[in-house]
Tab-separated table of C-alpha atoms and ligand atoms in Angstrom:
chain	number	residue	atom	x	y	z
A	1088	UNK	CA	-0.385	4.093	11.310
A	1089	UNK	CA	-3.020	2.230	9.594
A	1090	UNK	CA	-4.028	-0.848	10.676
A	1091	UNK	CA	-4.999	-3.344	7.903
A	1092	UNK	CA	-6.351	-7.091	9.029
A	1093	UNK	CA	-6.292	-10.293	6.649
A	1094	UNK	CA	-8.904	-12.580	7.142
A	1095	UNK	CA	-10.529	-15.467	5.636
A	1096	UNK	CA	-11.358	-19.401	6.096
A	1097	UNK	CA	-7.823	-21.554	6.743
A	1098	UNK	CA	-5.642	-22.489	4.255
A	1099	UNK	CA	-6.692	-19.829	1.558
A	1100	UNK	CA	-3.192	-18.089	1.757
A	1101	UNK	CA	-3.274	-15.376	4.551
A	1102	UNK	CA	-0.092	-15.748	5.971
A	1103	UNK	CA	1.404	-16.014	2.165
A	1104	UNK	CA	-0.062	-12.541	1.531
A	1105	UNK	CA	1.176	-11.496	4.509
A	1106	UNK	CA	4.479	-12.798	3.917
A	1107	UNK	CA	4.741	-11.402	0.855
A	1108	UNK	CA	3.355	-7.773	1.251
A	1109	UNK	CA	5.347	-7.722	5.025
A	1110	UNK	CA	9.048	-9.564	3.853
A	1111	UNK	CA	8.411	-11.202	7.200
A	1112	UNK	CA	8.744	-14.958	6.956
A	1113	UNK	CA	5.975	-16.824	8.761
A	1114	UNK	CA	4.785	-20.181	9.036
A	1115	UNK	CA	3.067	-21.558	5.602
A	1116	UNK	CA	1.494	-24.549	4.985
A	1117	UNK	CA	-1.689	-26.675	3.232
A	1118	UNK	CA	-2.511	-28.173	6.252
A	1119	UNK	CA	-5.521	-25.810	8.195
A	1120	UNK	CA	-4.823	-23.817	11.088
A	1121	UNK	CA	-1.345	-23.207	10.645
A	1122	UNK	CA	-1.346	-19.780	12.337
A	1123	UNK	CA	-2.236	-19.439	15.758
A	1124	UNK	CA	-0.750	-16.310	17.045
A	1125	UNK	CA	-1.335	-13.495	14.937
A	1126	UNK	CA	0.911	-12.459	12.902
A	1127	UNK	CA	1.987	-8.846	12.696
A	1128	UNK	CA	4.193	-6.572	10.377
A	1129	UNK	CA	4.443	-3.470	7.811
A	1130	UNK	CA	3.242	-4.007	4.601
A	1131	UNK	CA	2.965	-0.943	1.732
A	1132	UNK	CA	1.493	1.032	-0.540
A	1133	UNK	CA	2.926	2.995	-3.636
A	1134	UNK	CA	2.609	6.821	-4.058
A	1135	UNK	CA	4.542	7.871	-6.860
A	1136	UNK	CA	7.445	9.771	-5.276
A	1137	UNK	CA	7.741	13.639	-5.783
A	1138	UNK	CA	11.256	13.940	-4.946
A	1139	UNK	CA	11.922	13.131	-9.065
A	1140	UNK	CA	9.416	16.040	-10.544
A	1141	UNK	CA	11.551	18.156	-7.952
A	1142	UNK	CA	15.321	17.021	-8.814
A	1143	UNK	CA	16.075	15.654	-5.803
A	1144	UNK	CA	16.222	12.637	-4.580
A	1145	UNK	CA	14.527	11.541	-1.674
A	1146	UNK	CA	15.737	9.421	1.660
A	1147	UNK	CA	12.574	7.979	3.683
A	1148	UNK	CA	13.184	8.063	7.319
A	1149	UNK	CA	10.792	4.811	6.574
A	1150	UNK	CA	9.637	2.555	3.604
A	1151	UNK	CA	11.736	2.810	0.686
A	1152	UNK	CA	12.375	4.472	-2.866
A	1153	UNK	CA	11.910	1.785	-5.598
A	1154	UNK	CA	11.707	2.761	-9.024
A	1155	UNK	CA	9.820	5.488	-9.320
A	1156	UNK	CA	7.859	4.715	-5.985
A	1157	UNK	CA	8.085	5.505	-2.649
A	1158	UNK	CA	6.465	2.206	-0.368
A	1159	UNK	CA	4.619	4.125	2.882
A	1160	UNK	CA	4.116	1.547	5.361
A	1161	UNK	CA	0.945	0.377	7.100
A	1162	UNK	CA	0.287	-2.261	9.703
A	1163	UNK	CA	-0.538	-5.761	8.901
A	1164	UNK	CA	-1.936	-7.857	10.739
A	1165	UNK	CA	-2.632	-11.947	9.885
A	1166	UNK	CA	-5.021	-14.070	12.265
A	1167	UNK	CA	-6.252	-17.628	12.482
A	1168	UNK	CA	-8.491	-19.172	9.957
A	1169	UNK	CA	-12.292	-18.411	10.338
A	1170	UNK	CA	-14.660	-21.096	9.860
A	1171	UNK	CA	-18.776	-21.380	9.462
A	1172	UNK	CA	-19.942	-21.364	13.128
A	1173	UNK	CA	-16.769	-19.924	14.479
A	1174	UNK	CA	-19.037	-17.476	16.764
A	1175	UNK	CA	-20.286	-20.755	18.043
A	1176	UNK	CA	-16.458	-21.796	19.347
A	1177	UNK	CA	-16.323	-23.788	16.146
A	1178	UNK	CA	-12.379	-23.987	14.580
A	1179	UNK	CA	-10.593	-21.840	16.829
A	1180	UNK	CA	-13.379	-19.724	17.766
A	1181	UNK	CA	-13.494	-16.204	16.718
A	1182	UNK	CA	-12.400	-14.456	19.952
A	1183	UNK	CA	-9.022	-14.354	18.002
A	1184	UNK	CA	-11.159	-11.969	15.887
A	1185	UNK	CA	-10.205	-9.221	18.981
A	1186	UNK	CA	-6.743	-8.802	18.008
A	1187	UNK	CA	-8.536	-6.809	14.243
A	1188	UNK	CA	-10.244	-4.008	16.984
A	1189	UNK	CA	-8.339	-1.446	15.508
A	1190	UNK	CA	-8.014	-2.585	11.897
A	1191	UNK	CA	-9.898	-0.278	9.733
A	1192	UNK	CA	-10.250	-2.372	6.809
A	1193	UNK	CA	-9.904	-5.885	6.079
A	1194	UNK	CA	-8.179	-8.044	3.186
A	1195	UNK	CA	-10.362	-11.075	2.980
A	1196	UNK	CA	-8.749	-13.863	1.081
A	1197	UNK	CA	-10.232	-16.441	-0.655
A	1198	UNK	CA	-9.275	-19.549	-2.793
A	1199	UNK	CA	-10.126	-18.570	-5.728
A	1200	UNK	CA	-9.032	-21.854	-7.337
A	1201	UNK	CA	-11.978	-23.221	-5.519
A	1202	UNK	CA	-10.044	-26.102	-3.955
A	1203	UNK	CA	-10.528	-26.269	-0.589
A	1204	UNK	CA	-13.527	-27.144	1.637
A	1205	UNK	CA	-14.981	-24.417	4.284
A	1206	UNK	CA	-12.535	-25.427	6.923
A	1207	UNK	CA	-9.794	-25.380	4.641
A	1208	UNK	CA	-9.222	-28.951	3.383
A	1209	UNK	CA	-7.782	-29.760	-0.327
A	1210	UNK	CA	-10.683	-30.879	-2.248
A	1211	UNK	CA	-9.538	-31.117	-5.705
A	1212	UNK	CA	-9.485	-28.359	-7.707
A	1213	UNK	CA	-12.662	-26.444	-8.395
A	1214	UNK	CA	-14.334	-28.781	-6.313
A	1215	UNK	CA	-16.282	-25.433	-3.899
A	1216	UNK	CA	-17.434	-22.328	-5.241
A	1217	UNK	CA	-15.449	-19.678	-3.744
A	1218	UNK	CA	-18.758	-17.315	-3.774
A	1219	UNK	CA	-19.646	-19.654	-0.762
A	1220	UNK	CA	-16.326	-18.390	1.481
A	1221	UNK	CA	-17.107	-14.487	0.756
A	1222	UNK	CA	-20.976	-14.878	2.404
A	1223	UNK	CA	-19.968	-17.376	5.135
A	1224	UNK	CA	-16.984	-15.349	6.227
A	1225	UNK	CA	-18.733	-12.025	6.228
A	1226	UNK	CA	-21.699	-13.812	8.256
A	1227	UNK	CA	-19.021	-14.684	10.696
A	1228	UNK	CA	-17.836	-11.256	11.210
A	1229	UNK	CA	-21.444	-9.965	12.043
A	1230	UNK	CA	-21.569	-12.279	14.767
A	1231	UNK	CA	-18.545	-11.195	16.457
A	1232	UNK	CA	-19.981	-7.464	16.308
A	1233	UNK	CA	-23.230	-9.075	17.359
A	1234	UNK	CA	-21.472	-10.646	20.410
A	1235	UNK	CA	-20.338	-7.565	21.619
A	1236	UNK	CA	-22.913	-5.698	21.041
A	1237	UNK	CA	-25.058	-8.332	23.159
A	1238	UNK	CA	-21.788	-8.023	25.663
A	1239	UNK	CA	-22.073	-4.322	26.104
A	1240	UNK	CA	-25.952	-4.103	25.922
A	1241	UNK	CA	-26.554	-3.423	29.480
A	1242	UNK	CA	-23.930	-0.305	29.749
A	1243	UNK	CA	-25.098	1.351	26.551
A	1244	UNK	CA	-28.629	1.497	28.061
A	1245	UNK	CA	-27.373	2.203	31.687
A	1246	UNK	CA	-25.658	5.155	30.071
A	1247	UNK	CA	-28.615	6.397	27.979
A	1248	UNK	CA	-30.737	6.137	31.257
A	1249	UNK	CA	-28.085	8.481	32.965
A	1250	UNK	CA	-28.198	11.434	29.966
A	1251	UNK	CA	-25.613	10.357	27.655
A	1252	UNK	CA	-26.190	10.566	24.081
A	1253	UNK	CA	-27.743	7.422	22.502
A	1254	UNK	CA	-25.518	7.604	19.877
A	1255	UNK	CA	-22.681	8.854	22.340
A	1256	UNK	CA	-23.164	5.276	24.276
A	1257	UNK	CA	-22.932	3.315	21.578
A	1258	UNK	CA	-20.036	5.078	20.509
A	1259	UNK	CA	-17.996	4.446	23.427
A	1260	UNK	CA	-17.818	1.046	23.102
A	1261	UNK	CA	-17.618	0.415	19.221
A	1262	UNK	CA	-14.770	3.061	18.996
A	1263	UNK	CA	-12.431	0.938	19.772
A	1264	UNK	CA	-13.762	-0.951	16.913
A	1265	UNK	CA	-12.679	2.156	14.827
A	1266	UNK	CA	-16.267	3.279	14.625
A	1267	UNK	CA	-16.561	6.780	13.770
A	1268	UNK	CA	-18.970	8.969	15.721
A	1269	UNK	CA	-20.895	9.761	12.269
A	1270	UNK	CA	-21.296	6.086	11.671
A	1271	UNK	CA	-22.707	5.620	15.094
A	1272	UNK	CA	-25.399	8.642	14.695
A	1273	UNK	CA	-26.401	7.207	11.557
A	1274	UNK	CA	-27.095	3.882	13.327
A	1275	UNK	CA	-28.455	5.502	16.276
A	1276	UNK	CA	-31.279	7.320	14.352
A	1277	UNK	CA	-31.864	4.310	11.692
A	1278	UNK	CA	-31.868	1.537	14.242
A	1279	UNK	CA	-33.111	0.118	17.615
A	1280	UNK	CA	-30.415	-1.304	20.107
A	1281	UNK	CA	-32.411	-4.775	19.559
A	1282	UNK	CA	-32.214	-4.391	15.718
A	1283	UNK	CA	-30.745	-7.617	14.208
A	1284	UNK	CA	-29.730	-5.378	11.528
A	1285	UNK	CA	-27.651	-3.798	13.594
A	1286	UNK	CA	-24.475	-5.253	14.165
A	1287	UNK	CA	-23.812	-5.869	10.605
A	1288	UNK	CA	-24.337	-2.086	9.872
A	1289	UNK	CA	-21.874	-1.217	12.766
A	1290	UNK	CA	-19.109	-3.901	11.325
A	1291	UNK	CA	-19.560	-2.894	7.865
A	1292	UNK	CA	-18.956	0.811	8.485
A	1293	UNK	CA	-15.837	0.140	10.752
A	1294	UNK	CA	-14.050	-2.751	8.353
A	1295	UNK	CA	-14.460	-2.079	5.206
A	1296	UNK	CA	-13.727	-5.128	3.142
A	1297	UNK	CA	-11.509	-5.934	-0.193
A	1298	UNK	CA	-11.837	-9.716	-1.467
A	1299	UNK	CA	-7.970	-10.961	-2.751
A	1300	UNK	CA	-9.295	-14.257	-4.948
A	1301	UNK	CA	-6.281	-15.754	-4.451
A	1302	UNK	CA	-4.640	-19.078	-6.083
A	1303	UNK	CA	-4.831	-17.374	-9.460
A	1304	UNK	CA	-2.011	-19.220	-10.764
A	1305	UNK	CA	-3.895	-22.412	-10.681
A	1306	UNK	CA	-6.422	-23.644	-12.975
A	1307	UNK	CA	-10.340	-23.113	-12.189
A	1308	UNK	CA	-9.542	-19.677	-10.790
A	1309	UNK	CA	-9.636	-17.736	-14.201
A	1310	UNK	CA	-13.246	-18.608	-14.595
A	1311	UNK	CA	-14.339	-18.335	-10.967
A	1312	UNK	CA	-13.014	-14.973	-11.314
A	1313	UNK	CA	-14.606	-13.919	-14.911
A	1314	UNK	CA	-17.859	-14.959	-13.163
A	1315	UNK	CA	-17.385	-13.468	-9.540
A	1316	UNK	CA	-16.344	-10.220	-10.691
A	1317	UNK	CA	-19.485	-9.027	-11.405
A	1318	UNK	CA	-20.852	-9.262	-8.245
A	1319	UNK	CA	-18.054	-8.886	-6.028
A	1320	UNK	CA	-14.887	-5.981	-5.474
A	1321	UNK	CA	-11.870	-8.749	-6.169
A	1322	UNK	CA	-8.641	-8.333	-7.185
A	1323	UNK	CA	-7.295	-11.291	-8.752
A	1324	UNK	CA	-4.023	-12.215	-6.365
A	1325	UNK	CA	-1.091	-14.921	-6.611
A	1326	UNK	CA	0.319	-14.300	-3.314
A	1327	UNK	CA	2.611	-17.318	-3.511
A	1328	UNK	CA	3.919	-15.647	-6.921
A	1329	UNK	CA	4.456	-12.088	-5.420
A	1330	UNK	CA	6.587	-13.875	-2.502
A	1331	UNK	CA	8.390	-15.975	-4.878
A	1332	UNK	CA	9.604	-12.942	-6.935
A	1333	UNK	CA	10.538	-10.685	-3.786
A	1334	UNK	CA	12.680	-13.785	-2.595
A	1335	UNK	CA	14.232	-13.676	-6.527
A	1336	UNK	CA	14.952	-10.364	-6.072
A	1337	UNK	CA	16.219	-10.122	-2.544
A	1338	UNK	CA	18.807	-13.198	-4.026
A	1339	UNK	CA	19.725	-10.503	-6.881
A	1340	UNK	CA	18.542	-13.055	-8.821
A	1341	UNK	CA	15.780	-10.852	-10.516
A	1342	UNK	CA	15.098	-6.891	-10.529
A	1343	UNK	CA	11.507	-6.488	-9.771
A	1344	UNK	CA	9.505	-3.024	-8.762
A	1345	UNK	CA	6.718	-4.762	-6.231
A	1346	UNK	CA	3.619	-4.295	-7.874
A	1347	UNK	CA	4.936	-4.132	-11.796
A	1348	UNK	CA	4.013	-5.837	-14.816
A	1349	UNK	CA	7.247	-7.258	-15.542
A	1350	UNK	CA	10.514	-7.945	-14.083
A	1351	UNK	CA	14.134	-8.748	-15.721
A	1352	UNK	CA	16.435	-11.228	-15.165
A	1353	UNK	CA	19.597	-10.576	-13.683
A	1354	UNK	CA	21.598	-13.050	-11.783
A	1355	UNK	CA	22.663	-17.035	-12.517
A	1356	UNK	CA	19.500	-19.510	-12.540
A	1357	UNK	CA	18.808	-22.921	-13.501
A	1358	UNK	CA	16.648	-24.302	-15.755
A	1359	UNK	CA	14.082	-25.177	-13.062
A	1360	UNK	CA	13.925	-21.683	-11.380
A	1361	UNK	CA	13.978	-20.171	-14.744
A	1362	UNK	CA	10.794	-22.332	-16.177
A	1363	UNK	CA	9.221	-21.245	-12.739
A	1364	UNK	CA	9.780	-17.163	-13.563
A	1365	UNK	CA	8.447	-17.490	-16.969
A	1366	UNK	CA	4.992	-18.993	-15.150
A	1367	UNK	CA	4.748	-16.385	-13.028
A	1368	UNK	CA	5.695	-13.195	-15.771
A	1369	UNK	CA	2.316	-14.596	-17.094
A	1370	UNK	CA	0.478	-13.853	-14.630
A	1371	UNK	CA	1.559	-10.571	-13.750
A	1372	UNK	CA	0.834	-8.152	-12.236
A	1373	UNK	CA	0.402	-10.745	-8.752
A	1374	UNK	CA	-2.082	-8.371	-7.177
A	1375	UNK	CA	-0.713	-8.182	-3.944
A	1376	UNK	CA	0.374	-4.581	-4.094
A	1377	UNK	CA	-3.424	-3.715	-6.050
A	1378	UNK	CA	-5.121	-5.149	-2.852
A	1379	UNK	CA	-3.309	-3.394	-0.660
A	1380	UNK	CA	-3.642	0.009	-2.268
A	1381	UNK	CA	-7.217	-0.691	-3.573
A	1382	UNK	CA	-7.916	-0.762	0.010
A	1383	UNK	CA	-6.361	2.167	1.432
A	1384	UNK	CA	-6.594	4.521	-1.504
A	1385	UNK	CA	-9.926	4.258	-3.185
A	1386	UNK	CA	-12.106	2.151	-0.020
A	1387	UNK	CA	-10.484	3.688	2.796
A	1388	UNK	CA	-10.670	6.934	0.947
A	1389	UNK	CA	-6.759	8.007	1.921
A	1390	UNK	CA	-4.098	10.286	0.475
A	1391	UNK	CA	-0.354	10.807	0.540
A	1392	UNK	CA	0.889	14.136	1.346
A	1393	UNK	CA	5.029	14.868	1.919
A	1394	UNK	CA	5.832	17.761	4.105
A	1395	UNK	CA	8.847	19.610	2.332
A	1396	UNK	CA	11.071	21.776	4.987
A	1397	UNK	CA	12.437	25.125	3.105
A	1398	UNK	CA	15.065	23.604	0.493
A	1399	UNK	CA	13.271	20.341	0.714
A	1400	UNK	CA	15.089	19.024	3.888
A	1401	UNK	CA	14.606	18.299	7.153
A	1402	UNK	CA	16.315	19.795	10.174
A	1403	UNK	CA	19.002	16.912	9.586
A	1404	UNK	CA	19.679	17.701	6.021
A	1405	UNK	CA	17.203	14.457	5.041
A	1406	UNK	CA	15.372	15.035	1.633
A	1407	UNK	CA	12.046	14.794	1.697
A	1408	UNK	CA	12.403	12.165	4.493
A	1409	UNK	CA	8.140	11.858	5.489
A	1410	UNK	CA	5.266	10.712	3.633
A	1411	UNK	CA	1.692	11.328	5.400
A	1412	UNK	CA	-1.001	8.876	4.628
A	1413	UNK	CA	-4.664	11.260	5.728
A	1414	UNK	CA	-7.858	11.162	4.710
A	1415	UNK	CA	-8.958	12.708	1.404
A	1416	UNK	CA	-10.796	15.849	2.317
A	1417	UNK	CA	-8.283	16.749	5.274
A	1418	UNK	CA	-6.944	20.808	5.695
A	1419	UNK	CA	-3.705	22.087	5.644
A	1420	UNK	CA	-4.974	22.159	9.788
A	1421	UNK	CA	-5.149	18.512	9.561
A	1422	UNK	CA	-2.050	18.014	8.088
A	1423	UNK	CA	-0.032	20.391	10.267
A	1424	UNK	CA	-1.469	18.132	13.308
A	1425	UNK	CA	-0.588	15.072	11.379
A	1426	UNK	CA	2.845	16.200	11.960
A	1427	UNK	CA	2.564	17.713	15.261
A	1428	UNK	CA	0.067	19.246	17.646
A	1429	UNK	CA	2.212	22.534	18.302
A	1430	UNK	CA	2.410	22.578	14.504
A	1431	UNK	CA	-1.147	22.947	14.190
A	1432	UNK	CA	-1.388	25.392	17.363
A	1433	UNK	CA	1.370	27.862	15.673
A	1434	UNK	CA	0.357	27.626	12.147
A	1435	UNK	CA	0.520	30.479	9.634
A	1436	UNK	CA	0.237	29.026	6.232
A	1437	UNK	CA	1.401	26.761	4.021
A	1438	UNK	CA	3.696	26.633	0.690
A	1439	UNK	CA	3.189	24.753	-2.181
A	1440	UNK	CA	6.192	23.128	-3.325
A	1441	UNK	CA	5.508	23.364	-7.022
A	1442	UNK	CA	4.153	26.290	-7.594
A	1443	UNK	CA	5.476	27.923	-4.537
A	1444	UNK	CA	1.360	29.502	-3.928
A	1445	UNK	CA	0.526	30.266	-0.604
A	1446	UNK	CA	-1.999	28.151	1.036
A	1447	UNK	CA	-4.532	29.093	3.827
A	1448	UNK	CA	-5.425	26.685	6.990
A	1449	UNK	CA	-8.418	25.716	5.308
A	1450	UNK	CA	-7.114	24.889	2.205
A	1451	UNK	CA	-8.065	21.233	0.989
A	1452	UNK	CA	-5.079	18.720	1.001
A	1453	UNK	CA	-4.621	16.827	-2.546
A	1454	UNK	CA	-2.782	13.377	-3.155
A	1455	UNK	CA	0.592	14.038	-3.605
A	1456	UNK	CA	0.922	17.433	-2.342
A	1457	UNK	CA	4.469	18.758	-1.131
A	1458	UNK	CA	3.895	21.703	1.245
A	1459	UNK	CA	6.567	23.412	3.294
A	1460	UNK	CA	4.781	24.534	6.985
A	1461	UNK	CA	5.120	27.781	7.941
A	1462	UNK	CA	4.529	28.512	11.815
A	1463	UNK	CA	4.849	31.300	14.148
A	1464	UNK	CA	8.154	30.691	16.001
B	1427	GTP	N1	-1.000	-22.148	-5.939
B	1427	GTP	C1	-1.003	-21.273	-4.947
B	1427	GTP	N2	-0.882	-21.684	-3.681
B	1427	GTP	C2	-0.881	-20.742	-2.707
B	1427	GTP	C3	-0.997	-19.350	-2.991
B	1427	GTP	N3	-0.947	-18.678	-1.807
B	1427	GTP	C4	-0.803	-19.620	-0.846
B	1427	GTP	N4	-0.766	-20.866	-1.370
B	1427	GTP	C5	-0.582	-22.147	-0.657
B	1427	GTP	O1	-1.717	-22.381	0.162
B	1427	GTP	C6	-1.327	-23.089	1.352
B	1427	GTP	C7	-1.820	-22.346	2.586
B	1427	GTP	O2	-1.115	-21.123	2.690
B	1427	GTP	P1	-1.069	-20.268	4.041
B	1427	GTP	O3	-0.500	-18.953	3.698
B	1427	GTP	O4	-0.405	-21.042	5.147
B	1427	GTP	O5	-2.628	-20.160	4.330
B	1427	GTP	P2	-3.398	-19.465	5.572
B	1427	GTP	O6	-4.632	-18.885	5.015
B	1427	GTP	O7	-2.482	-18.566	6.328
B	1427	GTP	O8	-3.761	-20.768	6.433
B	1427	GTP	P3	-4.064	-20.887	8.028
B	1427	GTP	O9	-3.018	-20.135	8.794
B	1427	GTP	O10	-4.001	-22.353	8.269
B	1427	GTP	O11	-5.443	-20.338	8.230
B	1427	GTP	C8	0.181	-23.214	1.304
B	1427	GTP	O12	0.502	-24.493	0.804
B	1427	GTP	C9	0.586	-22.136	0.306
B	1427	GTP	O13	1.793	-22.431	-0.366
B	1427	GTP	C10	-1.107	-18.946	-4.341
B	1427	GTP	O14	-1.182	-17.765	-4.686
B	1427	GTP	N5	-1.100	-19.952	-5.276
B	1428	MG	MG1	-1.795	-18.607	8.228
């Protein structure tokens, strides 16, 4: 599964996000440091389900059908607060940073209403440029690569003495960093193991980055955003709205497709709660779902692809129980692997569910495919 870290300086409303992209309740709170222990759980992202173009109706063996969606799950993962000179053991250090080894992209959160200081501490609002958390943070996460580069300095240049591969050596110790071996030839040829370049080419190839400028619901942030925008990939995020309307709708107070531009009122309220949903329809969509998928789709470059047994269904009589998440440019080969190895081994072809074409083992996967696999018995 996809691993996916949130990250950012305390207070800025990680475990929020978390909480509301995951349904998991965790401790929130103003004061800084408030998580320890990282947090961990599924969050998901929306594919438009293909079970309705087909007239059936679809049962995920995981995630869910809402609305027209079907949520795919991907790991989420919510650490300690990050603060300037963390590399130094400032904060809570950044060793806690070890737990995001096999995240492949981060969420980075910031206060967009510009109300907290750099460790996290209410300021009054628009008292700090938020600009200031998205260089300081990203600073911080060189250092950690540069620590462990500087860790693992003498083994990649024992190994190159013995034969290996420069770029071979350096891969096996940043792949558990979910370096790629591509992205470690391209560093290999471009720089020197001493490069202080380096280790910010190695981390920014291996986790990819979205900014959530959270806070949006409070004043300030509207015109941090219209001004950081230009620079900077943000999404503009209320993740303390988005967790207030999945707790609405979990109550049956409220029907609400995550993600959507609206919702509807449908159970008792009072006065009070109903002033408070009227804030939040303004604000809509909250952005936690556009982070999310922002990340995985369009930065991580991934796809959803349902396998489709003959008739639809699975050995079990499930409809269209699976939903592959794979990188855009994978095979039918790929895919068939995806699913299982002695799928891939056996494989004959594959059948498009729509048009009912044959496909060939090399033919290029495309989002929201349905293919039936057809293997040699
Ligand atoms: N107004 C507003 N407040 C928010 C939002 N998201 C989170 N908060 C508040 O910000 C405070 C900190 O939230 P947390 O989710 O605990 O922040 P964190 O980043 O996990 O903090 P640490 O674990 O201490 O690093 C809490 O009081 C939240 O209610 C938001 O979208 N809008
Ligand atoms: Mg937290």
């Amino acid at each position: 599964m996809i691993e996916i870290g949130v990250v950012g300086k305390p207070s800025v409303g990680k475990s929020t996000f978390f909480s509301a992209a995951t349904m998991i309740d965790v401790a929130i709170d103003p004061r800084p440091f408030t998580t320890i222990e990282p947090n961990t759980g599924i969050g998901f992202v929306r594919v438009e389900d293909i079970g309705f173009e087909l007239g059936v109706v679809s049962q995920p063996r995981n995630g869910f059908i809402l609305g027209k969606y079907r949520f795919v799950g991907v790991k989420m993962i919510d650490v300690a607060g990050l603060v300037p000179g963390a590399h130094q053991g400032r904060g809570l250090g950044n060793r806690f940073l070890n737990d995001l080894n096999q995240a492949e992209g981060l969420i980075h959160i910031i206060d967009m209403s510009g109300s907290t200081d750099e460790e996290g501490r209410f300021i009054g609002i628009g008292a700090r440029d938020p600009e200031d958390d998205i260089k300081f943070l990203e600073y911080e996460l060189d250092m950690w690569y540069r620590d462990i580069l500087e860790r693992n300095r003498d083994r990649i240049q024992r190994e190159i003495r013995a034969g290996k591969e420069p770029w071979e050596a350096l891969y096996n110790v940043f792949s558990s960093l979910r370096l790629n071996r591509q992205d470690a030839e391209i560093a290999m040829k471009n720089y020197d193991l001493n490069s202080e370049e380096l280790p910010r080419f190695l981390r920014e190839r291996s986790k990819k980055i979205v900014i959530a400028g959270n806070k949006m619901d409070v004043g300030k942030a509207m015109e941090n955003y219209d001004r950081l925008k230009k620079n900077y990939d943000i999404i503009p995020v209320s993740a303390e709205a988005e967790l207030a309307l999945k707790r609405a709708s979990k109550h049956g107070i409220i029907r609400y497709i995550y993600g959507e531009k609206d919702f509807e009122i449908i159970g008792e309220l009072s006065d009070q709660q109903r002033i408070a949903l009227e804030k939040i329809r303004k604000i809509l969509p909250t952005g936690v779902q556009q982070v999310i998928e922002h990340l995985v789709f369009d930065v991580l470059n991934y796809i959803a692809v349902f396998p489709a047994g003959s008739k639809l269904v699975d050995k079990q009589g499930r409809v269209l129980p699976d939903c592959f998440l794979l990188k855009r440019g994978s095979n039918l080969e790929d895919f068939a692997s995806a699913i299982h190895t002695d799928l891939a081994k056996h494989l004959l072809y594959g059948i498009d569910v729509r048009t009912k074409r044959r496909l060939g083992k090399e033919y290029i996967l495309q989002h929201r495919d349905g293919i039936e696999i057809v293997a040699a018995k």
